[in-house]
PDB file of C-alpha atoms in Angstrom:
ATOM      1  CA  UNK K 217     -46.164 106.848 -29.820  1.00 62.00           C
ATOM      2  CA  UNK K 218     -49.065 105.419 -27.785  1.00 68.00           C
ATOM      3  CA  UNK K 219     -49.321 102.633 -30.397  1.00 76.00           C
ATOM      4  CA  UNK K 220     -45.536 101.956 -30.301  1.00 77.00           C
ATOM      5  CA  UNK K 221     -45.819 101.664 -26.246  1.00 79.00           C
ATOM      6  CA  UNK K 222     -48.509  99.395 -26.306  1.00 83.00           C
ATOM      7  CA  UNK K 223     -46.745  97.117 -29.057  1.00 87.00           C
ATOM      8  CA  UNK K 224     -43.574  97.109 -26.741  1.00 89.00           C
ATOM      9  CA  UNK K 225     -45.393  96.095 -23.555  1.00 89.00           C
ATOM     10  CA  UNK K 226     -47.480  93.462 -25.579  1.00 89.00           C
ATOM     11  CA  UNK K 227     -44.272  91.884 -26.840  1.00 91.00           C
ATOM     12  CA  UNK K 228     -42.658  91.653 -23.179  1.00 90.00           C
ATOM     13  CA  UNK K 229     -45.701  90.636 -21.518  1.00 92.00           C
ATOM     14  CA  UNK K 230     -44.995  87.270 -22.699  1.00 94.00           C
ATOM     15  CA  UNK K 231     -42.479  85.737 -20.031  1.00 95.00           C
ATOM     16  CA  UNK K 232     -40.668  83.257 -22.535  1.00 96.00           C
ATOM     17  CA  UNK K 233     -40.395  86.039 -24.885  1.00 96.00           C
ATOM     18  CA  UNK K 234     -38.648  88.237 -21.984  1.00 95.00           C
ATOM     19  CA  UNK K 235     -36.458  85.475 -21.121  1.00 96.00           C
ATOM     20  CA  UNK K 236     -35.112  85.020 -24.655  1.00 97.00           C
ATOM     21  CA  UNK K 237     -34.070  88.669 -24.829  1.00 95.00           C
ATOM     22  CA  UNK K 238     -32.523  88.457 -21.962  1.00 92.00           C
ATOM     23  CA  UNK K 239     -30.745  85.387 -22.851  1.00 95.00           C
ATOM     24  CA  UNK K 240     -29.844  87.102 -26.390  1.00 95.00           C
ATOM     25  CA  UNK K 241     -28.291  90.162 -24.204  1.00 90.00           C
ATOM     26  CA  UNK K 242     -25.838  87.877 -22.184  1.00 88.00           C
ATOM     27  CA  UNK K 243     -24.176  86.101 -25.006  1.00 90.00           C
ATOM     28  CA  UNK K 244     -22.488  88.749 -26.896  1.00 87.00           C
ATOM     29  CA  UNK K 245     -22.695  86.975 -30.276  1.00 89.00           C
ATOM     30  CA  UNK K 246     -25.106  86.519 -32.654  1.00 93.00           C
ATOM     31  CA  UNK K 247     -27.873  83.807 -32.128  1.00 95.00           C
ATOM     32  CA  UNK K 248     -29.775  81.339 -34.402  1.00 94.00           C
ATOM     33  CA  UNK K 249     -33.625  80.068 -34.269  1.00 95.00           C
ATOM     34  CA  UNK K 250     -32.302  76.514 -33.473  1.00 94.00           C
ATOM     35  CA  UNK K 251     -30.265  77.736 -30.325  1.00 96.00           C
ATOM     36  CA  UNK K 252     -33.402  79.260 -29.027  1.00 97.00           C
ATOM     37  CA  UNK K 253     -35.562  76.395 -29.493  1.00 97.00           C
ATOM     38  CA  UNK K 254     -32.989  74.128 -28.099  1.00 97.00           C
ATOM     39  CA  UNK K 255     -32.052  76.309 -24.850  1.00 97.00           C
ATOM     40  CA  UNK K 256     -35.894  76.999 -24.263  1.00 97.00           C
ATOM     41  CA  UNK K 257     -36.828  73.582 -25.250  1.00 96.00           C
ATOM     42  CA  UNK K 258     -39.572  74.834 -27.849  1.00 97.00           C
ATOM     43  CA  UNK K 259     -40.362  74.143 -31.707  1.00 97.00           C
ATOM     44  CA  UNK K 260     -38.380  75.993 -33.854  1.00 96.00           C
ATOM     45  CA  UNK K 261     -41.523  77.580 -35.416  1.00 96.00           C
ATOM     46  CA  UNK K 262     -42.089  78.883 -31.905  1.00 97.00           C
ATOM     47  CA  UNK K 263     -38.730  80.325 -31.182  1.00 97.00           C
ATOM     48  CA  UNK K 264     -38.877  82.038 -34.900  1.00 96.00           C
ATOM     49  CA  UNK K 265     -42.059  83.720 -33.919  1.00 97.00           C
ATOM     50  CA  UNK K 266     -40.431  85.301 -30.357  1.00 97.00           C
ATOM     51  CA  UNK K 267     -37.536  86.288 -32.164  1.00 97.00           C
ATOM     52  CA  UNK K 268     -39.561  87.881 -35.031  1.00 96.00           C
ATOM     53  CA  UNK K 269     -41.891  89.819 -32.294  1.00 95.00           C
ATOM     54  CA  UNK K 270     -38.573  91.136 -30.627  1.00 96.00           C
ATOM     55  CA  UNK K 271     -37.656  92.276 -33.727  1.00 96.00           C
ATOM     56  CA  UNK K 272     -40.836  94.068 -34.821  1.00 94.00           C
ATOM     57  CA  UNK K 273     -40.252  96.490 -32.092  1.00 93.00           C
ATOM     58  CA  UNK K 274     -36.385  97.206 -32.434  1.00 92.00           C
ATOM     59  CA  UNK K 275     -35.240  95.166 -29.801  1.00 94.00           C
ATOM     60  CA  UNK K 276     -33.469  92.556 -32.140  1.00 96.00           C
ATOM     61  CA  UNK K 277     -31.952  92.770 -35.656  1.00 96.00           C
ATOM     62  CA  UNK K 278     -31.293  89.573 -37.804  1.00 95.00           C
ATOM     63  CA  UNK K 279     -29.312  89.344 -40.931  1.00 93.00           C
ATOM     64  CA  UNK K 280     -28.770  85.865 -42.785  1.00 91.00           C
ATOM     65  CA  UNK K 281     -25.400  84.449 -43.084  1.00 84.00           C
ATOM     66  CA  UNK K 282     -23.646  81.361 -44.208  1.00 77.00           C
ATOM     67  CA  UNK K 283     -23.017  78.809 -41.210  1.00 69.00           C
ATOM     68  CA  UNK K 284     -19.874  77.364 -42.897  1.00 66.00           C
ATOM     69  CA  UNK K 285     -21.237  74.046 -42.618  1.00 67.00           C
ATOM     70  CA  UNK K 286     -22.994  73.535 -46.077  1.00 64.00           C
ATOM     71  CA  UNK K 287     -26.686  74.177 -46.894  1.00 67.00           C
ATOM     72  CA  UNK K 288     -28.976  77.061 -46.564  1.00 77.00           C
ATOM     73  CA  UNK K 289     -28.022  80.368 -45.040  1.00 80.00           C
ATOM     74  CA  UNK K 290     -29.118  80.948 -41.395  1.00 84.00           C
ATOM     75  CA  UNK K 291     -30.817  83.974 -39.697  1.00 91.00           C
ATOM     76  CA  UNK K 292     -28.739  85.040 -37.054  1.00 95.00           C
ATOM     77  CA  UNK K 293     -30.345  87.635 -34.382  1.00 96.00           C
ATOM     78  CA  UNK K 294     -28.517  90.110 -32.012  1.00 94.00           C
ATOM     79  CA  UNK K 295     -29.349  93.063 -29.880  1.00 91.00           C
ATOM     80  CA  UNK K 296     -30.387  96.088 -31.792  1.00 91.00           C
ATOM     81  CA  UNK K 297     -28.913  99.339 -31.046  1.00 85.00           C
ATOM     82  CA  UNK K 298     -31.975 101.036 -30.534  1.00 84.00           C
ATOM     83  CA  UNK K 299     -32.694 102.442 -27.205  1.00 82.00           C
ATOM     84  CA  UNK K 300     -36.204 101.490 -25.631  1.00 81.00           C
ATOM     85  CA  UNK K 301     -37.660 103.615 -22.844  1.00 78.00           C
ATOM     86  CA  UNK K 302     -41.178 103.112 -21.128  1.00 77.00           C
ATOM     87  CA  UNK K 303     -41.798 105.593 -18.458  1.00 75.00           C
ATOM     88  CA  UNK K 304     -45.279 106.849 -17.006  1.00 77.00           C
ATOM     89  CA  UNK K 305     -45.349 109.700 -16.929  1.00 82.00           C
ATOM     90  CA  UNK K 306     -42.594 110.850 -19.570  1.00 82.00           C
ATOM     91  CA  UNK K 307     -39.103 111.937 -18.066  1.00 85.00           C
ATOM     92  CA  UNK K 308     -36.321 113.076 -20.089  1.00 88.00           C
ATOM     93  CA  UNK K 309     -33.145 112.206 -18.122  1.00 89.00           C
ATOM     94  CA  UNK K 310     -31.110 112.020 -21.337  1.00 86.00           C
ATOM     95  CA  UNK K 311     -31.704 115.783 -21.751  1.00 90.00           C
ATOM     96  CA  UNK K 312     -31.014 116.633 -18.032  1.00 92.00           C
ATOM     97  CA  UNK K 313     -27.519 114.443 -18.547  1.00 90.00           C
ATOM     98  CA  UNK K 314     -26.717 116.822 -21.613  1.00 89.00           C
ATOM     99  CA  UNK K 315     -27.352 120.047 -19.640  1.00 93.00           C
ATOM    100  CA  UNK K 316     -25.686 118.865 -16.676  1.00 92.00           C
ATOM    101  CA  UNK K 317     -22.592 117.784 -18.928  1.00 90.00           C
ATOM    102  CA  UNK K 318     -22.694 120.614 -21.019  1.00 90.00           C
ATOM    103  CA  UNK K 319     -22.794 122.922 -17.766  1.00 93.00           C
ATOM    104  CA  UNK K 320     -19.397 121.172 -16.526  1.00 91.00           C
ATOM    105  CA  UNK K 321     -17.690 121.539 -20.000  1.00 87.00           C
ATOM    106  CA  UNK K 322     -18.165 125.564 -19.645  1.00 92.00           C
ATOM    107  CA  UNK K 323     -15.932 124.989 -16.902  1.00 93.00           C
ATOM    108  CA  UNK K 324     -12.970 123.324 -19.215  1.00 91.00           C
ATOM    109  CA  UNK K 325     -10.521 121.266 -17.498  1.00 91.00           C
ATOM    110  CA  UNK K 326     -11.788 121.621 -14.006  1.00 94.00           C
ATOM    111  CA  UNK K 327     -15.444 120.879 -14.934  1.00 93.00           C
ATOM    112  CA  UNK K 328     -13.883 117.372 -16.889  1.00 90.00           C
ATOM    113  CA  UNK K 329     -11.743 116.800 -13.287  1.00 93.00           C
ATOM    114  CA  UNK K 330     -15.192 117.273 -11.229  1.00 94.00           C
ATOM    115  CA  UNK K 331     -16.991 114.939 -13.644  1.00 93.00           C
ATOM    116  CA  UNK K 332     -14.465 112.284 -13.102  1.00 94.00           C
ATOM    117  CA  UNK K 333     -14.018 112.506  -9.334  1.00 96.00           C
ATOM    118  CA  UNK K 334     -17.620 112.549  -8.972  1.00 96.00           C
ATOM    119  CA  UNK K 335     -18.004 109.227 -10.994  1.00 96.00           C
ATOM    120  CA  UNK K 336     -15.452 107.796  -8.829  1.00 97.00           C
ATOM    121  CA  UNK K 337     -17.291 108.655  -5.879  1.00 97.00           C
ATOM    122  CA  UNK K 338     -20.474 107.584  -7.024  1.00 97.00           C
ATOM    123  CA  UNK K 339     -18.904 103.979  -8.266  1.00 97.00           C
ATOM    124  CA  UNK K 340     -17.528 103.573  -4.478  1.00 97.00           C
ATOM    125  CA  UNK K 341     -20.941 104.317  -3.160  1.00 97.00           C
ATOM    126  CA  UNK K 342     -23.032 102.205  -5.187  1.00 97.00           C
ATOM    127  CA  UNK K 343     -20.886  99.027  -4.500  1.00 97.00           C
ATOM    128  CA  UNK K 344     -20.579  99.684  -0.826  1.00 97.00           C
ATOM    129  CA  UNK K 345     -24.591 100.206  -0.683  1.00 97.00           C
ATOM    130  CA  UNK K 346     -25.158  97.200  -2.890  1.00 96.00           C
ATOM    131  CA  UNK K 347     -22.741  95.033  -0.634  1.00 96.00           C
ATOM    132  CA  UNK K 348     -24.391  96.578   2.790  1.00 95.00           C
ATOM    133  CA  UNK K 349     -27.989  95.792   1.527  1.00 95.00           C
ATOM    134  CA  UNK K 350     -26.876  91.675   1.266  1.00 93.00           C
ATOM    135  CA  UNK K 351     -25.032  91.958   4.815  1.00 92.00           C
ATOM    136  CA  UNK K 352     -21.484  91.475   3.177  1.00 91.00           C
ATOM    137  CA  UNK K 353     -18.117  92.892   4.208  1.00 93.00           C
ATOM    138  CA  UNK K 354     -15.253  92.957   1.909  1.00 94.00           C
ATOM    139  CA  UNK K 355     -12.762  92.433   4.598  1.00 92.00           C
ATOM    140  CA  UNK K 356     -13.941  88.802   4.953  1.00 92.00           C
ATOM    141  CA  UNK K 357     -13.994  88.038   1.199  1.00 94.00           C
ATOM    142  CA  UNK K 358     -11.301  86.352  -1.036  1.00 93.00           C
ATOM    143  CA  UNK K 359     -10.721  87.758  -4.057  1.00 93.00           C
ATOM    144  CA  UNK K 360     -13.051  85.403  -6.045  1.00 93.00           C
ATOM    145  CA  UNK K 361     -16.236  86.574  -3.863  1.00 95.00           C
ATOM    146  CA  UNK K 362     -15.044  90.363  -4.554  1.00 96.00           C
ATOM    147  CA  UNK K 363     -15.055  89.676  -8.274  1.00 96.00           C
ATOM    148  CA  UNK K 364     -18.597  87.730  -7.956  1.00 95.00           C
ATOM    149  CA  UNK K 365     -19.903  90.747  -6.324  1.00 96.00           C
ATOM    150  CA  UNK K 366     -18.687  93.201  -9.009  1.00 97.00           C
ATOM    151  CA  UNK K 367     -19.949  91.069 -11.410  1.00 96.00           C
ATOM    152  CA  UNK K 368     -23.428  91.110  -9.801  1.00 95.00           C
ATOM    153  CA  UNK K 369     -23.302  95.100  -9.330  1.00 96.00           C
ATOM    154  CA  UNK K 370     -22.227  95.464 -12.884  1.00 96.00           C
ATOM    155  CA  UNK K 371     -25.437  93.294 -14.196  1.00 93.00           C
ATOM    156  CA  UNK K 372     -27.806  95.214 -12.132  1.00 92.00           C
ATOM    157  CA  UNK K 373     -26.607  98.297 -13.882  1.00 93.00           C
ATOM    158  CA  UNK K 374     -27.280  96.659 -17.183  1.00 90.00           C
ATOM    159  CA  UNK K 375     -23.688  96.806 -18.215  1.00 93.00           C
ATOM    160  CA  UNK K 376     -23.980  93.178 -19.515  1.00 92.00           C
ATOM    161  CA  UNK K 377     -20.428  92.084 -18.230  1.00 94.00           C
ATOM    162  CA  UNK K 378     -17.964  89.546 -18.737  1.00 94.00           C
ATOM    163  CA  UNK K 379     -15.204  88.777 -15.961  1.00 94.00           C
ATOM    164  CA  UNK K 380     -12.297  86.512 -15.785  1.00 95.00           C
ATOM    165  CA  UNK K 381     -10.175  86.265 -12.875  1.00 96.00           C
ATOM    166  CA  UNK K 382      -6.670  84.458 -12.866  1.00 95.00           C
ATOM    167  CA  UNK K 383      -6.094  83.014  -9.493  1.00 91.00           C
ATOM    168  CA  UNK K 384      -2.483  82.645 -10.024  1.00 91.00           C
ATOM    169  CA  UNK K 385      -1.753  85.902 -11.499  1.00 92.00           C
ATOM    170  CA  UNK K 386      -4.270  87.991  -9.694  1.00 92.00           C
ATOM    171  CA  UNK K 387      -5.189  89.623 -12.612  1.00 96.00           C
ATOM    172  CA  UNK K 388      -8.778  90.523 -13.532  1.00 97.00           C
ATOM    173  CA  UNK K 389     -10.172  90.952 -17.246  1.00 97.00           C
ATOM    174  CA  UNK K 390     -13.516  92.810 -16.979  1.00 97.00           C
ATOM    175  CA  UNK K 391     -15.351  93.779 -20.145  1.00 96.00           C
ATOM    176  CA  UNK K 392     -18.981  95.681 -20.639  1.00 95.00           C
ATOM    177  CA  UNK K 393     -20.742  94.992 -23.591  1.00 93.00           C
ATOM    178  CA  UNK K 394     -23.387  97.642 -22.874  1.00 92.00           C
ATOM    179  CA  UNK K 395     -22.429 101.289 -22.150  1.00 92.00           C
ATOM    180  CA  UNK K 396     -25.111 102.757 -20.009  1.00 91.00           C
ATOM    181  CA  UNK K 397     -24.036 106.363 -21.248  1.00 91.00           C
ATOM    182  CA  UNK K 398     -23.774 104.949 -25.104  1.00 88.00           C
ATOM    183  CA  UNK K 399     -25.900 108.066 -26.471  1.00 86.00           C
ATOM    184  CA  UNK K 400     -23.685 110.734 -24.497  1.00 88.00           C
ATOM    185  CA  UNK K 401     -20.121 109.123 -24.477  1.00 87.00           C
ATOM    186  CA  UNK K 402     -19.078 109.530 -28.124  1.00 83.00           C
ATOM    187  CA  UNK K 403     -19.786 113.334 -28.339  1.00 81.00           C
ATOM    188  CA  UNK K 404     -19.598 114.591 -24.642  1.00 81.00           C
ATOM    189  CA  UNK K 405     -16.636 116.149 -22.471  1.00 71.00           C
ATOM    190  CA  UNK K 406     -15.597 113.362 -20.513  1.00 87.00           C
ATOM    191  CA  UNK K 407     -18.147 110.675 -20.038  1.00 92.00           C
ATOM    192  CA  UNK K 408     -15.800 107.952 -20.972  1.00 92.00           C
ATOM    193  CA  UNK K 409     -13.602 109.090 -18.380  1.00 92.00           C
ATOM    194  CA  UNK K 410     -15.988 109.458 -16.032  1.00 95.00           C
ATOM    195  CA  UNK K 411     -17.758 105.865 -16.668  1.00 95.00           C
ATOM    196  CA  UNK K 412     -13.954 104.628 -16.384  1.00 95.00           C
ATOM    197  CA  UNK K 413     -13.724 106.281 -12.637  1.00 96.00           C
ATOM    198  CA  UNK K 414     -17.002 105.063 -11.861  1.00 97.00           C
ATOM    199  CA  UNK K 415     -16.027 101.491 -12.545  1.00 97.00           C
ATOM    200  CA  UNK K 416     -12.810 102.285 -10.893  1.00 97.00           C
ATOM    201  CA  UNK K 417     -14.768 103.269  -7.577  1.00 97.00           C
ATOM    202  CA  UNK K 418     -16.468  99.721  -7.585  1.00 97.00           C
ATOM    203  CA  UNK K 419     -13.081  98.261  -7.865  1.00 97.00           C
ATOM    204  CA  UNK K 420     -11.639 100.280  -5.423  1.00 96.00           C
ATOM    205  CA  UNK K 421     -14.464  99.738  -2.452  1.00 97.00           C
ATOM    206  CA  UNK K 422     -13.457  95.634  -2.698  1.00 96.00           C
ATOM    207  CA  UNK K 423      -9.645  96.006  -3.580  1.00 95.00           C
ATOM    208  CA  UNK K 424      -8.493  99.335  -2.049  1.00 94.00           C
ATOM    209  CA  UNK K 425      -6.141 101.549  -3.953  1.00 91.00           C
ATOM    210  CA  UNK K 426      -6.100  99.921  -7.508  1.00 89.00           C
ATOM    211  CA  UNK K 427      -6.301 101.267 -10.923  1.00 88.00           C
ATOM    212  CA  UNK K 428      -8.328  99.860 -13.926  1.00 94.00           C
ATOM    213  CA  UNK K 429      -6.232  99.780 -17.378  1.00 95.00           C
ATOM    214  CA  UNK K 430      -8.337 100.531 -20.211  1.00 94.00           C
ATOM    215  CA  UNK K 431      -7.442  97.548 -22.622  1.00 94.00           C
ATOM    216  CA  UNK K 432     -10.200  98.345 -25.571  1.00 93.00           C
ATOM    217  CA  UNK K 433     -13.140 101.140 -25.898  1.00 92.00           C
ATOM    218  CA  UNK K 434     -16.055 100.233 -28.077  1.00 90.00           C
ATOM    219  CA  UNK K 435     -15.972 104.056 -29.369  1.00 88.00           C
ATOM    220  CA  UNK K 436     -12.464 104.557 -30.308  1.00 78.00           C
ATOM    221  CA  UNK K 437     -11.496 101.487 -31.247  1.00 71.00           C
ATOM    222  CA  UNK K 438     -14.714 100.122 -32.974  1.00 74.00           C
ATOM    223  CA  UNK K 439     -14.642  97.387 -30.599  1.00 85.00           C
ATOM    224  CA  UNK K 440     -17.327  95.057 -29.114  1.00 88.00           C
ATOM    225  CA  UNK K 441     -16.831  95.949 -25.465  1.00 93.00           C
ATOM    226  CA  UNK K 442     -14.899  97.967 -23.372  1.00 94.00           C
ATOM    227  CA  UNK K 443     -12.024  95.987 -21.774  1.00 96.00           C
ATOM    228  CA  UNK K 444     -10.163  96.927 -18.398  1.00 97.00           C
ATOM    229  CA  UNK K 445      -7.587  94.715 -16.623  1.00 97.00           C
ATOM    230  CA  UNK K 446      -5.953  95.171 -13.117  1.00 96.00           C
ATOM    231  CA  UNK K 447      -3.655  93.093 -10.641  1.00 94.00           C
ATOM    232  CA  UNK K 448      -5.389  92.677  -7.316  1.00 90.00           C
ATOM    233  CA  UNK K 449      -3.408  91.603  -3.768  1.00 77.00           C
ATOM    234  CA  UNK K 450      -5.424  89.079  -1.898  1.00 65.00           C
ATOM    235  CA  UNK K 451      -5.611  91.028   1.576  1.00 56.00           C
TER     236      UNK K 451
END
C-alpha cells in the first residue's frame, strides 16, 4: 500500500503528466499518443512515456485498435474505472456513506424521500455558496451566463460535464461523464435519484422551479454519461 502511494505521488508530481491526465479526463473519448504529442508539443516518445506511467498506476487503460486509415493499429488511451484516493491520515468516507444510506434504507420509502429532498437542498446550497464566493447574482445573469456557472460548479465537483445551450429553443442538454457516487449508485437505495435531485437543486438556484428530465443513465442503460434536459425561461 505504501509503495503504491509513493508510486502514484511520483507519477502525479510531473506537471505535464498531470495536465495530460486532466486533458484526457475532459475528452470523453479514446486518445492516441500522437494527439497528446501534438496537443502538448512534445515528442511522441515522451508522450508515450507519460501515458505509460499513468497506465502503470491504473489511472489510464489502453488498447490497440485499427484506425480505419490503413497501416499499423494504434494504441488508444482512456480513463480507468479504478478509484485512486490519497488521504493522510486515512479516512473511510465511502464506508460512512454506506452506513448512512443503509440507515435511511431501513426507513423504507420515507428514507428514500428524505435522501432525495436532502440532495436537492445540498445542490441548491452548493450553487448559492459558489456564486456568492464570486460575488455573482443569478438575477442579473442571462441564461448563457447561468449555464457557464453551472458548468463551473459541475467541473469543481469532478463530474466531467458537457453542456449545450440552445438559445432559440431555450433548451439545456447537460451530460455528466463521471458519477462521483459510482461505487454506491448501482446498488444503494435512491443514490441515483438523490444525485439527480442534487443536480436539479443546482439548476433551481439559477432558473427557479424547473425539472430536469433524465434522458440517459450510465448505469441503467449502459451509456457513457448521464444525460439531462430542461427548458428554461429568460427572466
